[in-house]
Amino acid sequence: QQQVKQSPQSLIVQKGGISIINCAYENTAFDYFPWYQQFPGKGPALLIAIRPDVSEKKEGRFTISFNKSAKQFSLHIMDSQPGDSATYFCAASMLSNTGKLIFGQGTTLQVKP
Amino acid sequence: EAQVTQNPRYLITVTGKKLTVTCSQNMNHEYMSWYRQDPGLGLRQIYYSMNVEVTDKGDVPEGYKVSRKEKRNFPLILESPSPNQTSLYFCASSRGRQMMNTEAFFGQGTRLTVV
């Protein structure tokens, strides 16, 4: 049972374009939604996170959009750069429970120069 | 430097030969966990520990063991590895579920091949 579904599996974007990765979750008890970025040969690292009391969070070129009623959230990368090429994972967690992170399947992003 | 250290980074072993992957963190984190990463499946939790001597199963615990005798260390043990345990393994730590900051810090990963 995949509690967090992520799409697309892979994405190719031209430099300067907008990259959009989508995630959907099932459990309405989730109350923390982070995105992790992973470069080849490295472990994932926290990129940006949101809680369900806000609909959008922006940090530099990275924005999370959150739709609580649709149980969906997405990552937007504006002005995508070749250095953004990585694998991105969305995740969900219940802070009131174990704090366990449940990850999506991952999206491999390639930004072409 | 705050970090999670895993060893070894790469390991090739034969079916049935017991192995241990070590994990150590220097951030005094309470919460530690092990994940395996497989193509198309994302990161799946194997075991987690909320504090010393407190461990519990994650989503895919079969074939694995863990222990948490000290706060900083959380080794992953494969008593009798099988080829379906060939994967990329990550150890992670975080302050704990009670804290507002729940950022998980990951190690560099261990690429395990069981032949």
mmCIF file of N, CA, C and O in Angstrom, chain B residues 15-90:
data_model
loop_
_atom_site.group_PDB
_atom_site.id
_atom_site.type_symbol
_atom_site.label_atom_id
_atom_site.label_comp_id
_atom_site.label_asym_id
_atom_site.label_seq_id
_atom_site.Cartn_x
_atom_site.Cartn_y
_atom_site.Cartn_z
ATOM 1 N N THR B 15 25.364 -15.100 -0.304
ATOM 2 C CA THR B 15 24.137 -15.494 0.387
ATOM 3 C C THR B 15 24.451 -16.232 1.677
ATOM 4 O O THR B 15 25.274 -17.156 1.685
ATOM 5 N N GLY B 16 23.806 -15.803 2.756
ATOM 6 C CA GLY B 16 23.934 -16.493 4.029
ATOM 7 C C GLY B 16 25.061 -16.029 4.933
ATOM 8 O O GLY B 16 25.118 -16.449 6.092
ATOM 9 N N LYS B 17 25.928 -15.175 4.463
ATOM 10 C CA LYS B 17 27.047 -14.720 5.286
ATOM 11 C C LYS B 17 26.654 -13.472 6.056
ATOM 12 O O LYS B 17 26.470 -12.390 5.484
ATOM 13 N N LYS B 18 26.579 -13.604 7.369
ATOM 14 C CA LYS B 18 26.135 -12.515 8.237
ATOM 15 C C LYS B 18 26.963 -11.259 8.032
ATOM 16 O O LYS B 18 28.187 -11.316 7.882
ATOM 17 N N LEU B 19 26.281 -10.114 8.033
ATOM 18 C CA LEU B 19 26.996 -8.849 7.900
ATOM 19 C C LEU B 19 26.338 -7.771 8.749
ATOM 20 O O LEU B 19 25.154 -7.858 9.096
ATOM 21 N N THR B 20 27.128 -6.763 9.058
ATOM 22 C CA THR B 20 26.648 -5.618 9.823
ATOM 23 C C THR B 20 27.049 -4.339 9.112
ATOM 24 O O THR B 20 28.197 -4.181 8.697
ATOM 25 N N VAL B 21 26.093 -3.441 8.983
ATOM 26 C CA VAL B 21 26.359 -2.102 8.468
ATOM 27 C C VAL B 21 26.255 -1.137 9.646
ATOM 28 O O VAL B 21 25.234 -1.104 10.342
ATOM 29 N N THR B 22 27.311 -0.409 9.884
ATOM 30 C CA THR B 22 27.304 0.477 11.049
ATOM 31 C C THR B 22 26.770 1.858 10.689
ATOM 32 O O THR B 22 26.855 2.308 9.542
ATOM 33 N N CYS B 23 26.214 2.524 11.691
ATOM 34 C CA CYS B 23 25.692 3.878 11.525
ATOM 35 C C CYS B 23 25.961 4.640 12.817
ATOM 36 O O CYS B 23 25.643 4.145 13.908
ATOM 37 N N SER B 24 26.516 5.831 12.689
ATOM 38 C CA SER B 24 26.802 6.642 13.851
ATOM 39 C C SER B 24 26.458 8.094 13.550
ATOM 40 O O SER B 24 26.734 8.593 12.462
ATOM 41 N N GLN B 25 25.839 8.782 14.539
ATOM 42 C CA GLN B 25 25.528 10.207 14.372
ATOM 43 C C GLN B 25 26.109 10.994 15.541
ATOM 44 O O GLN B 25 26.178 10.497 16.663
ATOM 45 N N ASN B 26 26.529 12.226 15.249
ATOM 46 C CA ASN B 26 27.177 13.059 16.269
ATOM 47 C C ASN B 26 26.334 14.257 16.664
ATOM 48 O O ASN B 26 26.859 15.278 17.134
ATOM 49 N N MET B 27 25.003 14.161 16.476
ATOM 50 C CA MET B 27 24.119 15.294 16.745
ATOM 51 C C MET B 27 23.253 15.083 17.991
ATOM 52 O O MET B 27 22.337 15.864 18.247
ATOM 53 N N ASN B 28 23.525 14.022 18.733
ATOM 54 C CA ASN B 28 22.740 13.707 19.930
ATOM 55 C C ASN B 28 21.248 13.527 19.621
ATOM 56 O O ASN B 28 20.378 13.856 20.432
ATOM 57 N N HIS B 29 20.964 13.001 18.426
ATOM 58 C CA HIS B 29 19.580 12.797 18.019
ATOM 59 C C HIS B 29 18.982 11.580 18.712
ATOM 60 O O HIS B 29 19.642 10.560 18.895
ATOM 61 N N GLU B 30 17.698 11.704 19.050
ATOM 62 C CA GLU B 30 16.997 10.579 19.675
ATOM 63 C C GLU B 30 16.537 9.555 18.641
ATOM 64 O O GLU B 30 16.569 8.365 18.863
ATOM 65 N N TYR B 31 16.065 10.045 17.513
ATOM 66 C CA TYR B 31 15.389 9.199 16.536
ATOM 67 C C TYR B 31 16.363 8.782 15.445
ATOM 68 O O TYR B 31 17.019 9.623 14.835
ATOM 69 N N MET B 32 16.467 7.463 15.215
ATOM 70 C CA MET B 32 17.311 6.945 14.132
ATOM 71 C C MET B 32 16.524 5.889 13.366
ATOM 72 O O MET B 32 15.652 5.223 13.930
ATOM 73 N N SER B 33 16.834 5.762 12.091
ATOM 74 C CA SER B 33 16.106 4.787 11.280
ATOM 75 C C SER B 33 16.963 4.303 10.129
ATOM 76 O O SER B 33 17.961 4.934 9.766
ATOM 77 N N TRP B 34 16.573 3.176 9.587
ATOM 78 C CA TRP B 34 17.205 2.602 8.411
ATOM 79 C C TRP B 34 16.185 2.518 7.286
ATOM 80 O O TRP B 34 15.021 2.142 7.503
ATOM 81 N N TYR B 35 16.649 2.872 6.077
ATOM 82 C CA TYR B 35 15.827 2.800 4.881
ATOM 83 C C TYR B 35 16.575 2.003 3.819
ATOM 84 O O TYR B 35 17.805 1.971 3.792
ATOM 85 N N ARG B 36 15.801 1.402 2.941
ATOM 86 C CA ARG B 36 16.388 0.875 1.721
ATOM 87 C C ARG B 36 15.769 1.606 0.536
ATOM 88 O O ARG B 36 14.583 1.959 0.561
ATOM 89 N N GLN B 37 16.599 1.868 -0.465
ATOM 90 C CA GLN B 37 16.154 2.583 -1.649
ATOM 91 C C GLN B 37 16.248 1.669 -2.854
ATOM 92 O O GLN B 37 17.332 1.170 -3.183
ATOM 93 N N ASP B 38 15.125 1.450 -3.506
ATOM 94 C CA ASP B 38 15.067 0.614 -4.698
ATOM 95 C C ASP B 38 14.377 1.385 -5.816
ATOM 96 O O ASP B 38 13.425 2.139 -5.553
ATOM 97 N N PRO B 39 14.837 1.217 -7.051
ATOM 98 C CA PRO B 39 14.247 1.968 -8.177
ATOM 99 C C PRO B 39 12.741 1.797 -8.258
ATOM 100 O O PRO B 39 12.227 0.682 -8.197
ATOM 101 N N GLY B 40 12.039 2.904 -8.390
ATOM 102 C CA GLY B 40 10.586 2.864 -8.522
ATOM 103 C C GLY B 40 9.830 2.674 -7.228
ATOM 104 O O GLY B 40 8.597 2.761 -7.214
ATOM 105 N N LEU B 41 10.549 2.425 -6.138
ATOM 106 C CA LEU B 41 9.886 2.192 -4.847
ATOM 107 C C LEU B 41 10.206 3.275 -3.837
ATOM 108 O O LEU B 41 9.634 3.287 -2.738
ATOM 109 N N GLY B 42 11.103 4.158 -4.152
ATOM 110 C CA GLY B 42 11.460 5.216 -3.213
ATOM 111 C C GLY B 42 12.241 4.682 -2.028
ATOM 112 O O GLY B 42 12.963 3.686 -2.128
ATOM 113 N N LEU B 43 12.081 5.341 -0.907
ATOM 114 C CA LEU B 43 12.755 4.955 0.329
ATOM 115 C C LEU B 43 11.746 4.268 1.238
ATOM 116 O O LEU B 43 10.700 4.826 1.558
ATOM 117 N N ARG B 44 12.085 3.071 1.664
ATOM 118 C CA ARG B 44 11.186 2.331 2.535
ATOM 119 C C ARG B 44 11.873 2.078 3.872
ATOM 120 O O ARG B 44 13.014 1.634 3.915
ATOM 121 N N GLN B 45 11.148 2.326 4.940
ATOM 122 C CA GLN B 45 11.743 2.200 6.272
ATOM 123 C C GLN B 45 11.836 0.740 6.693
ATOM 124 O O GLN B 45 10.862 -0.013 6.611
ATOM 125 N N ILE B 46 13.002 0.364 7.209
ATOM 126 C CA ILE B 46 13.240 -1.011 7.642
ATOM 127 C C ILE B 46 12.971 -1.137 9.144
ATOM 128 O O ILE B 46 12.148 -1.945 9.584
ATOM 129 N N TYR B 47 13.682 -0.358 9.921
ATOM 130 C CA TYR B 47 13.531 -0.300 11.371
ATOM 131 C C TYR B 47 13.762 1.132 11.824
ATOM 132 O O TYR B 47 14.419 1.909 11.141
ATOM 133 N N TYR B 48 13.235 1.440 12.989
ATOM 134 C CA TYR B 48 13.519 2.738 13.573
ATOM 135 C C TYR B 48 13.703 2.597 15.084
ATOM 136 O O TYR B 48 13.322 1.586 15.680
ATOM 137 N N SER B 49 14.300 3.632 15.665
ATOM 138 C CA SER B 49 14.530 3.642 17.102
ATOM 139 C C SER B 49 14.226 5.040 17.631
ATOM 140 O O SER B 49 14.757 6.028 17.125
ATOM 141 N N MET B 50 13.386 5.111 18.645
ATOM 142 C CA MET B 50 13.016 6.406 19.192
ATOM 143 C C MET B 50 13.932 6.822 20.339
ATOM 144 O O MET B 50 13.888 7.973 20.784
ATOM 145 N N ASN B 51 14.729 5.884 20.825
ATOM 146 C CA ASN B 51 15.710 6.210 21.854
ATOM 147 C C ASN B 51 16.504 4.948 22.178
ATOM 148 O O ASN B 51 16.240 3.873 21.613
ATOM 149 N N VAL B 52 17.437 5.058 23.090
ATOM 150 C CA VAL B 52 18.273 3.912 23.458
ATOM 151 C C VAL B 52 17.387 2.768 23.957
ATOM 152 O O VAL B 52 16.443 2.987 24.723
ATOM 153 N N GLU B 53 17.684 1.583 23.463
ATOM 154 C CA GLU B 53 16.975 0.350 23.836
ATOM 155 C C GLU B 53 15.524 0.325 23.375
ATOM 156 O O GLU B 53 14.760 -0.554 23.793
ATOM 157 N N VAL B 54 15.111 1.259 22.523
ATOM 158 C CA VAL B 54 13.745 1.283 21.996
ATOM 159 C C VAL B 54 13.810 1.195 20.480
ATOM 160 O O VAL B 54 14.242 2.132 19.805
ATOM 161 N N THR B 55 13.419 0.044 19.929
ATOM 162 C CA THR B 55 13.425 -0.133 18.483
ATOM 163 C C THR B 55 12.083 -0.705 18.051
ATOM 164 O O THR B 55 11.386 -1.357 18.841
ATOM 165 N N ASP B 56 11.735 -0.488 16.790
ATOM 166 C CA ASP B 56 10.478 -1.028 16.279
ATOM 167 C C ASP B 56 10.574 -1.229 14.779
ATOM 168 O O ASP B 56 11.427 -0.620 14.104
ATOM 169 N N LYS B 57 9.716 -2.095 14.273
ATOM 170 C CA LYS B 57 9.727 -2.424 12.858
ATOM 171 C C LYS B 57 9.164 -1.287 12.019
ATOM 172 O O LYS B 57 8.223 -0.607 12.427
ATOM 173 N N GLY B 58 9.754 -1.137 10.831
ATOM 174 C CA GLY B 58 9.207 -0.226 9.846
ATOM 175 C C GLY B 58 8.330 -0.989 8.867
ATOM 176 O O GLY B 58 7.621 -1.920 9.255
ATOM 177 N N ASP B 59 8.425 -0.633 7.615
ATOM 178 C CA ASP B 59 7.554 -1.241 6.611
ATOM 179 C C ASP B 59 8.102 -2.543 6.028
ATOM 180 O O ASP B 59 7.335 -3.397 5.579
ATOM 181 N N VAL B 60 9.416 -2.692 6.011
ATOM 182 C CA VAL B 60 10.028 -3.881 5.399
ATOM 183 C C VAL B 60 11.090 -4.484 6.311
ATOM 184 O O VAL B 60 12.262 -4.562 5.969
ATOM 185 N N PRO B 61 10.729 -4.993 7.486
ATOM 186 C CA PRO B 61 11.716 -5.451 8.463
ATOM 187 C C PRO B 61 12.228 -6.877 8.255
ATOM 188 O O PRO B 61 13.235 -7.268 8.879
ATOM 189 N N GLU B 62 11.568 -7.660 7.409
ATOM 190 C CA GLU B 62 11.915 -9.075 7.301
ATOM 191 C C GLU B 62 13.352 -9.249 6.833
ATOM 192 O O GLU B 62 13.771 -8.700 5.816
ATOM 193 N N GLY B 63 14.110 -10.058 7.560
ATOM 194 C CA GLY B 63 15.494 -10.358 7.200
ATOM 195 C C GLY B 63 16.516 -9.413 7.816
ATOM 196 O O GLY B 63 17.711 -9.553 7.559
ATOM 197 N N TYR B 64 16.054 -8.472 8.616
ATOM 198 C CA TYR B 64 16.943 -7.482 9.222
ATOM 199 C C TYR B 64 16.803 -7.480 10.737
ATOM 200 O O TYR B 64 15.760 -7.816 11.271
ATOM 201 N N LYS B 65 17.861 -7.065 11.405
ATOM 202 C CA LYS B 65 17.834 -6.823 12.845
ATOM 203 C C LYS B 65 18.561 -5.519 13.112
ATOM 204 O O LYS B 65 19.428 -5.092 12.333
ATOM 205 N N VAL B 66 18.214 -4.895 14.230
ATOM 206 C CA VAL B 66 18.905 -3.674 14.659
ATOM 207 C C VAL B 66 19.100 -3.730 16.162
ATOM 208 O O VAL B 66 18.498 -4.549 16.857
ATOM 209 N N SER B 67 19.953 -2.852 16.650
ATOM 210 C CA SER B 67 20.099 -2.670 18.090
ATOM 211 C C SER B 67 20.419 -1.207 18.361
ATOM 212 O O SER B 67 20.949 -0.505 17.497
ATOM 213 N N ARG B 68 20.088 -0.747 19.554
ATOM 214 C CA ARG B 68 20.389 0.649 19.929
ATOM 215 C C ARG B 68 20.863 0.646 21.380
ATOM 216 O O ARG B 68 20.137 0.936 22.304
ATOM 217 N N LYS B 69 22.129 0.291 21.532
ATOM 218 C CA LYS B 69 22.722 0.218 22.877
ATOM 219 C C LYS B 69 23.256 1.584 23.322
ATOM 220 O O LYS B 69 23.384 1.855 24.530
ATOM 221 N N GLU B 70 23.606 2.405 22.361
ATOM 222 C CA GLU B 70 24.090 3.757 22.649
ATOM 223 C C GLU B 70 23.288 4.720 21.783
ATOM 224 O O GLU B 70 22.819 4.351 20.708
ATOM 225 N N LYS B 71 23.189 5.950 22.234
ATOM 226 C CA LYS B 71 22.382 6.927 21.511
ATOM 227 C C LYS B 71 22.929 7.203 20.119
ATOM 228 O O LYS B 71 22.178 7.406 19.171
ATOM 229 N N ARG B 72 24.230 7.198 19.961
ATOM 230 C CA ARG B 72 24.833 7.615 18.707
ATOM 231 C C ARG B 72 24.883 6.500 17.662
ATOM 232 O O ARG B 72 25.012 6.779 16.478
ATOM 233 N N ASN B 73 24.771 5.242 18.054
ATOM 234 C CA ASN B 73 24.980 4.132 17.113
ATOM 235 C C ASN B 73 23.713 3.331 16.873
ATOM 236 O O ASN B 73 22.946 3.053 17.811
ATOM 237 N N PHE B 74 23.549 2.923 15.635
ATOM 238 C CA PHE B 74 22.344 2.155 15.262
ATOM 239 C C PHE B 74 22.724 1.196 14.125
ATOM 240 O O PHE B 74 22.434 1.446 12.958
ATOM 241 N N PRO B 75 23.375 0.085 14.439
ATOM 242 C CA PRO B 75 23.801 -0.848 13.398
ATOM 243 C C PRO B 75 22.647 -1.650 12.798
ATOM 244 O O PRO B 75 21.675 -1.977 13.490
ATOM 245 N N LEU B 76 22.793 -1.973 11.534
ATOM 246 C CA LEU B 76 21.836 -2.817 10.809
ATOM 247 C C LEU B 76 22.498 -4.173 10.574
ATOM 248 O O LEU B 76 23.600 -4.240 10.034
ATOM 249 N N ILE B 77 21.809 -5.232 10.988
ATOM 250 C CA ILE B 77 22.373 -6.574 10.906
ATOM 251 C C ILE B 77 21.551 -7.423 9.947
ATOM 252 O O ILE B 77 20.316 -7.472 10.056
ATOM 253 N N LEU B 78 22.255 -8.080 9.025
ATOM 254 C CA LEU B 78 21.615 -9.055 8.151
ATOM 255 C C LEU B 78 22.182 -10.412 8.546
ATOM 256 O O LEU B 78 23.334 -10.717 8.267
ATOM 257 N N GLU B 79 21.375 -11.206 9.239
ATOM 258 C CA GLU B 79 21.849 -12.479 9.782
ATOM 259 C C GLU B 79 22.156 -13.476 8.666
ATOM 260 O O GLU B 79 23.149 -14.208 8.728
ATOM 261 N N SER B 80 21.310 -13.516 7.664
ATOM 262 C CA SER B 80 21.501 -14.449 6.549
ATOM 263 C C SER B 80 21.052 -13.754 5.265
ATOM 264 O O SER B 80 19.932 -13.974 4.785
ATOM 265 N N PRO B 81 21.943 -12.938 4.698
ATOM 266 C CA PRO B 81 21.537 -12.122 3.539
ATOM 267 C C PRO B 81 21.102 -12.977 2.354
ATOM 268 O O PRO B 81 21.637 -14.075 2.117
ATOM 269 N N SER B 82 20.138 -12.447 1.616
ATOM 270 C CA SER B 82 19.668 -13.104 0.400
ATOM 271 C C SER B 82 19.730 -12.094 -0.755
ATOM 272 O O SER B 82 19.775 -10.881 -0.520
ATOM 273 N N PRO B 83 19.737 -12.577 -1.992
ATOM 274 C CA PRO B 83 19.848 -11.663 -3.140
ATOM 275 C C PRO B 83 18.780 -10.576 -3.173
ATOM 276 O O PRO B 83 19.037 -9.486 -3.691
ATOM 277 N N ASN B 84 17.598 -10.828 -2.624
ATOM 278 C CA ASN B 84 16.547 -9.781 -2.654
ATOM 279 C C ASN B 84 16.828 -8.645 -1.670
ATOM 280 O O ASN B 84 16.067 -7.668 -1.596
ATOM 281 N N GLN B 85 17.909 -8.770 -0.917
ATOM 282 C CA GLN B 85 18.332 -7.676 -0.039
ATOM 283 C C GLN B 85 19.412 -6.807 -0.697
ATOM 284 O O GLN B 85 19.923 -5.871 -0.078
ATOM 285 N N THR B 86 19.714 -7.118 -1.951
ATOM 286 C CA THR B 86 20.588 -6.243 -2.723
ATOM 287 C C THR B 86 19.884 -4.908 -2.901
ATOM 288 O O THR B 86 18.763 -4.847 -3.436
ATOM 289 N N SER B 87 20.524 -3.841 -2.412
ATOM 290 C CA SER B 87 19.848 -2.547 -2.408
ATOM 291 C C SER B 87 20.823 -1.468 -1.958
ATOM 292 O O SER B 87 21.978 -1.734 -1.628
ATOM 293 N N LEU B 88 20.316 -0.229 -1.960
ATOM 294 C CA LEU B 88 21.050 0.914 -1.416
ATOM 295 C C LEU B 88 20.424 1.247 -0.071
ATOM 296 O O LEU B 88 19.217 1.498 0.012
ATOM 297 N N TYR B 89 21.244 1.243 0.973
ATOM 298 C CA TYR B 89 20.743 1.428 2.325
ATOM 299 C C TYR B 89 21.171 2.781 2.890
ATOM 300 O O TYR B 89 22.310 3.211 2.707
ATOM 301 N N PHE B 90 20.227 3.409 3.585
ATOM 302 C CA PHE B 90 20.511 4.690 4.218
ATOM 303 C C PHE B 90 20.129 4.648 5.685
ATOM 304 O O PHE B 90 19.057 4.168 6.051
#
